[in-house]
Amino acid sequence: MQAPLVDRFGRVHRDLRISLTDRCSLRCTYCMPAEGVPWLARDTMLSTEEIVRVARVGVELGITEIRLTGGEPLLRTDVVDVVRRLTALTGPEGSPEVSLTTNALRLPGLAAPLRDAGLERVNISLDTLDRARFQQLTRRDRLVETLAGVAAAEAAGLSPIKINAVAMRGVNDDEVVALTRWAVDHGYQMRFIEQMPLDGGHTWDRVTMVTQAEILERLTSAFTLTEVPGRGAAPAELWSVDGGPETVGVIASVSAPFCGACDRLRLTADGQLRACLFSQTETDVRALVRADGTDVDAALGDAYRRCLAGKKAGHDIDDPTFLQPTRPMSAIGG
């Protein structure tokens, strides 16, 4: 058995986020400008065979969870085949759990096939329940379709269904309670995310960011919250709502970072390994899987370890020298 993926701070890495595409069917204001961002060149994108090969080496090195992201991963035409092939991989601890983060627009037609291919659960991005506000936030009038996608995921038996909302001051922070109540009523798990400096327009400002403390203040005005112990490496800190079983979570990447327990690596759609969302460096694996006459698997294993060797203790957002990554979130993959 090979040694696990451990960085210089002793963090064992078991979670791989794979971006299937940088393209998206929405234009969320906190992610990209109205006109979008320059897309990755088609010939730089990893093929399904290349994705599976990079993932297989990771699973053999101890990766136990794979999350498919984007952009919008369901825009990839062979997404069901990707899921089927990833769930068939085996490592020291068996097959990986495969999940997916989506805007849900294509779930009505794909939820059941994805479940049959082995997908276990979905995280669905939904920042508002108000149709006009949804159109303003996403620059698309597609709330009805999004809610249909959520319902399709539930009908297909994908569980748990996690609802992700980026809390934004003066935009949707007045819906924190309403979103939570809606999620609890439907048996979904609500997750609020502090807005991070990963927007394509580089307009993020910490002063206007809604913090975890503010989110909790709003929630405790309407619900009785009880902290759920045993967070582990999960990015969300959880509270049971009115005694449970439903929970609400906050991903406080900025005000209460959880870098000390981070176990995640990221693979971009164009074949770059990243040790952190906010990393300024990447490790190229696309060149390795496309090289001739090399021991590709051994080279990929070395690339995983080389990527981890440069991982910092934290993202340093509060450091005066912090620089926002040149890639937007849509190009990195969440």
XYZ file of C-alpha atoms in Angstrom:
334
model
C 0.000 0.000 0.000
C 1.280 3.460 -0.888
C 1.708 6.173 1.718
C -1.360 8.450 2.084
C -1.491 11.973 0.703
C -0.127 13.974 3.633
C 1.099 17.564 3.484
C 3.887 19.083 5.569
C 1.387 20.028 8.299
C 0.208 16.465 8.749
C -3.157 16.908 7.013
C -4.268 13.702 5.261
C -6.058 14.458 1.990
C -9.048 12.303 1.084
C -11.288 14.684 -0.880
C -10.796 15.513 -4.574
C -12.916 18.204 -6.265
C -12.984 17.722 -10.048
C -14.183 20.521 -12.311
C -15.813 19.095 -15.451
C -16.141 22.439 -17.239
C -15.668 26.151 -16.638
C -18.850 26.960 -18.560
C -22.098 27.843 -16.808
C -25.725 28.445 -17.764
C -26.101 31.270 -15.217
C -24.183 34.522 -14.684
C -24.305 34.955 -10.899
C -23.167 38.424 -9.891
C -20.725 37.133 -7.248
C -19.080 34.742 -9.695
C -18.685 36.470 -13.052
C -19.502 39.622 -15.002
C -22.691 39.804 -17.090
C -20.757 39.105 -20.281
C -19.090 36.097 -18.685
C -15.367 35.393 -18.608
C -13.008 34.014 -21.269
C -13.669 30.265 -21.500
C -10.926 27.683 -21.436
C -9.850 26.499 -24.882
C -11.537 23.226 -25.846
C -8.269 21.445 -26.569
C -7.008 22.189 -23.049
C -9.952 20.446 -21.383
C -9.353 16.988 -19.995
C -11.111 14.150 -21.773
C -13.180 11.683 -19.760
C -10.409 9.116 -20.082
C -7.884 11.637 -18.743
C -10.136 12.663 -15.829
C -10.648 9.043 -14.845
C -6.934 8.303 -15.021
C -5.992 11.222 -12.773
C -8.787 10.301 -10.371
C -7.824 6.610 -10.349
C -4.307 7.442 -9.202
C -5.754 9.711 -6.520
C -8.108 6.986 -5.295
C -5.219 4.527 -5.168
C -3.402 7.087 -2.986
C -6.296 7.316 -0.540
C -8.901 9.670 -2.028
C -12.279 8.512 -0.695
C -14.558 11.374 -1.801
C -14.916 12.940 -5.239
C -17.067 16.024 -5.812
C -17.830 17.021 -9.396
C -18.002 20.780 -9.907
C -17.760 23.505 -12.523
C -18.800 25.977 -13.846
C -21.911 23.864 -14.179
C -20.895 20.188 -14.345
C -24.206 19.074 -15.858
C -23.332 20.997 -19.037
C -20.796 18.280 -19.786
C -22.598 15.990 -22.211
C -21.066 12.766 -20.850
C -21.519 13.581 -17.168
C -23.438 10.349 -16.503
C -20.596 8.293 -17.984
C -18.076 10.268 -15.923
C -19.993 9.424 -12.745
C -20.326 5.763 -13.710
C -16.602 5.416 -14.333
C -15.556 7.275 -11.188
C -17.817 5.235 -8.921
C -16.264 2.066 -10.364
C -12.779 3.030 -9.156
C -11.359 1.202 -6.157
C -8.671 2.105 -3.646
C -7.431 0.997 -0.226
C -10.805 1.893 1.319
C -13.025 0.763 -1.533
C -14.841 2.919 -4.069
C -15.046 6.679 -3.599
C -18.263 8.497 -2.703
C -19.146 10.639 -5.714
C -21.285 13.762 -5.316
C -21.964 16.828 -7.428
C -22.496 20.570 -7.048
C -24.992 22.023 -9.512
C -27.396 24.857 -10.260
C -30.025 22.108 -10.810
C -31.268 23.364 -14.190
C -30.578 20.038 -15.927
C -31.512 17.772 -13.023
C -35.086 17.035 -14.209
C -33.650 14.947 -17.029
C -30.460 13.767 -15.343
C -31.204 13.079 -11.667
C -32.372 9.483 -12.179
C -29.615 8.518 -14.672
C -27.000 10.038 -12.357
C -28.392 8.088 -9.403
C -28.324 4.882 -11.462
C -24.700 5.629 -12.397
C -23.793 5.750 -8.694
C -24.103 9.423 -7.740
C -24.931 9.600 -4.032
C -25.914 13.199 -3.363
C -26.059 16.738 -4.712
C -25.299 20.233 -3.469
C -27.599 22.721 -5.176
C -26.834 26.427 -5.423
C -29.910 28.537 -4.618
C -29.462 32.039 -3.231
C -33.073 33.220 -3.167
C -36.671 32.019 -3.371
C -37.856 35.257 -4.968
C -38.184 35.049 -8.752
C -37.340 38.678 -9.490
C -34.357 38.567 -7.160
C -33.202 35.279 -8.705
C -33.252 36.914 -12.131
C -31.306 39.890 -10.810
C -28.705 37.684 -9.104
C -28.194 35.158 -11.887
C -29.122 37.397 -14.840
C -31.457 34.597 -15.930
C -35.200 34.076 -15.208
C -34.881 30.405 -14.234
C -36.005 30.014 -10.624
C -38.926 27.776 -11.604
C -36.546 25.429 -13.451
C -34.140 25.410 -10.526
C -36.865 24.403 -8.097
C -37.968 21.684 -10.540
C -34.384 20.388 -10.462
C -34.397 20.296 -6.671
C -37.644 18.312 -6.746
C -36.189 15.933 -9.339
C -33.172 15.236 -7.135
C -35.491 14.423 -4.246
C -37.685 12.179 -6.399
C -34.616 10.305 -7.641
C -33.563 9.540 -4.080
C -30.372 11.568 -4.075
C -29.737 12.222 -0.385
C -28.966 14.344 1.439
C -29.859 17.359 -0.673
C -27.772 20.308 0.441
C -28.843 23.811 -0.535
C -25.994 26.324 -0.828
C -26.640 30.065 -0.595
C -24.058 32.839 -0.677
C -25.188 35.446 1.847
C -24.846 38.964 0.436
C -25.474 42.224 2.247
C -28.442 44.166 0.936
C -29.058 41.479 -1.663
C -30.407 38.336 -0.016
C -29.325 38.496 3.641
C -32.968 39.226 4.523
C -33.837 35.705 3.276
C -31.630 33.762 5.681
C -34.582 32.741 7.818
C -36.949 32.121 4.901
C -34.455 29.919 3.064
C -33.783 27.916 6.209
C -37.471 27.447 6.939
C -38.110 26.312 3.363
C -35.222 23.826 3.524
C -36.303 22.455 6.907
C -39.883 22.042 5.684
C -38.655 19.987 2.723
C -36.044 17.963 4.605
C -33.091 19.614 2.839
C -29.864 20.725 4.519
C -29.375 24.508 4.286
C -25.833 25.839 3.984
C -24.904 29.526 3.978
C -21.556 30.533 2.509
C -19.574 33.662 3.267
C -18.788 35.422 0.023
C -15.165 34.774 -0.932
C -12.704 36.702 -3.118
C -13.161 34.431 -6.133
C -15.351 36.520 -8.419
C -14.400 36.998 -12.045
C -14.739 40.773 -11.779
C -12.487 41.027 -8.681
C -15.017 43.239 -6.890
C -15.055 41.374 -3.549
C -14.905 43.606 -0.473
C -14.669 42.162 3.028
C -16.437 45.203 4.495
C -19.642 44.303 2.660
C -19.367 40.568 3.307
C -22.037 38.979 5.537
C -20.188 37.089 8.276
C -21.023 33.869 10.059
C -21.811 35.841 13.219
C -24.411 37.910 11.355
C -25.962 34.828 9.762
C -26.256 33.139 13.151
C -27.762 36.266 14.673
C -30.532 36.197 12.090
C -31.094 32.464 12.512
C -31.277 32.553 16.304
C -33.965 35.210 16.081
C -36.268 32.586 14.526
C -34.935 29.167 15.554
C -33.341 27.366 18.468
C -29.905 26.278 17.280
C -27.805 23.563 18.901
C -24.242 23.062 17.709
C -23.583 19.654 16.145
C -20.256 18.193 17.353
C -17.800 16.193 15.262
C -17.252 18.544 12.336
C -14.049 16.820 11.221
C -12.792 18.096 7.867
C -16.208 19.287 6.679
C -16.222 22.938 5.544
C -19.607 23.677 7.145
C -20.111 24.133 10.863
C -23.549 22.694 11.678
C -26.394 23.454 14.066
C -29.571 21.423 14.553
C -32.719 23.488 14.006
C -35.353 23.438 16.777
C -34.080 20.122 18.086
C -33.518 18.531 14.689
C -33.245 16.320 12.795
C -32.747 19.066 10.198
C -29.592 21.136 10.346
C -28.337 24.456 9.069
C -24.688 25.116 8.351
C -22.366 28.016 7.721
C -19.216 27.817 5.619
C -17.207 30.657 7.140
C -14.126 30.504 4.947
C -13.240 34.134 5.647
C -14.244 34.987 9.219
C -13.665 31.542 10.772
C -11.379 29.613 8.409
C -11.089 25.852 8.802
C -7.793 25.451 6.975
C -6.265 23.446 9.817
C -8.518 20.487 9.008
C -8.586 20.865 5.218
C -8.365 17.553 3.348
C -9.185 18.801 -0.166
C -7.383 18.914 -3.472
C -8.809 20.336 -6.698
C -8.457 19.347 -10.333
C -9.401 22.044 -12.830
C -11.159 21.235 -16.089
C -7.931 21.950 -17.964
C -5.879 19.530 -15.900
C -4.244 21.566 -13.153
C -4.026 20.291 -9.569
C -4.565 22.934 -6.893
C -3.959 22.498 -3.168
C -6.252 25.401 -2.202
C -9.009 27.505 -3.731
C -6.810 30.556 -3.160
C -3.562 29.046 -4.393
C -1.380 31.121 -6.709
C 0.325 27.992 -8.069
C -0.871 24.894 -9.893
C 0.605 21.510 -10.771
C 0.126 20.473 -14.389
C -1.178 16.937 -14.851
C -2.603 17.447 -18.341
C 0.878 17.326 -19.826
C 1.566 14.113 -17.925
C -1.500 12.213 -19.155
C -0.772 13.358 -22.717
C 2.941 12.515 -22.659
C 4.404 9.622 -24.630
C 6.862 7.079 -23.311
C 6.507 7.867 -19.619
C 5.256 5.974 -16.592
C 2.148 8.115 -16.387
C 0.728 6.667 -13.165
C 3.996 7.152 -11.282
C 4.299 10.682 -12.666
C 0.748 11.475 -11.575
C 1.461 10.159 -8.089
C 4.510 12.416 -7.923
C 2.355 15.341 -9.112
C -0.155 14.808 -6.298
C 2.639 14.848 -3.726
C 4.393 17.805 -5.353
C 1.153 19.772 -5.262
C 0.680 19.004 -1.564
C 4.287 19.887 -0.767
C 3.495 23.511 -1.574
C 0.243 23.711 0.376
C 0.217 26.506 2.933
C -1.091 26.329 6.484
C -3.978 28.637 5.514
C -5.344 30.862 2.772
C -4.057 34.112 4.364
C -7.048 36.240 3.309
C -6.395 38.477 6.318
C -2.725 38.944 5.402
C -2.007 42.371 3.850
C -0.055 40.588 1.102
C -3.018 38.389 0.076
C -3.711 38.361 -3.650
C -6.940 37.106 -5.164
C -6.337 34.167 -7.533
C -6.191 35.142 -11.179
C -8.678 32.382 -12.003
C -12.314 32.973 -11.027
C -14.282 30.334 -9.147
C -15.876 29.116 -12.387
C -12.444 28.203 -13.758
C -11.110 26.662 -10.529
C -14.103 24.533 -9.612
C -15.708 24.627 -6.178
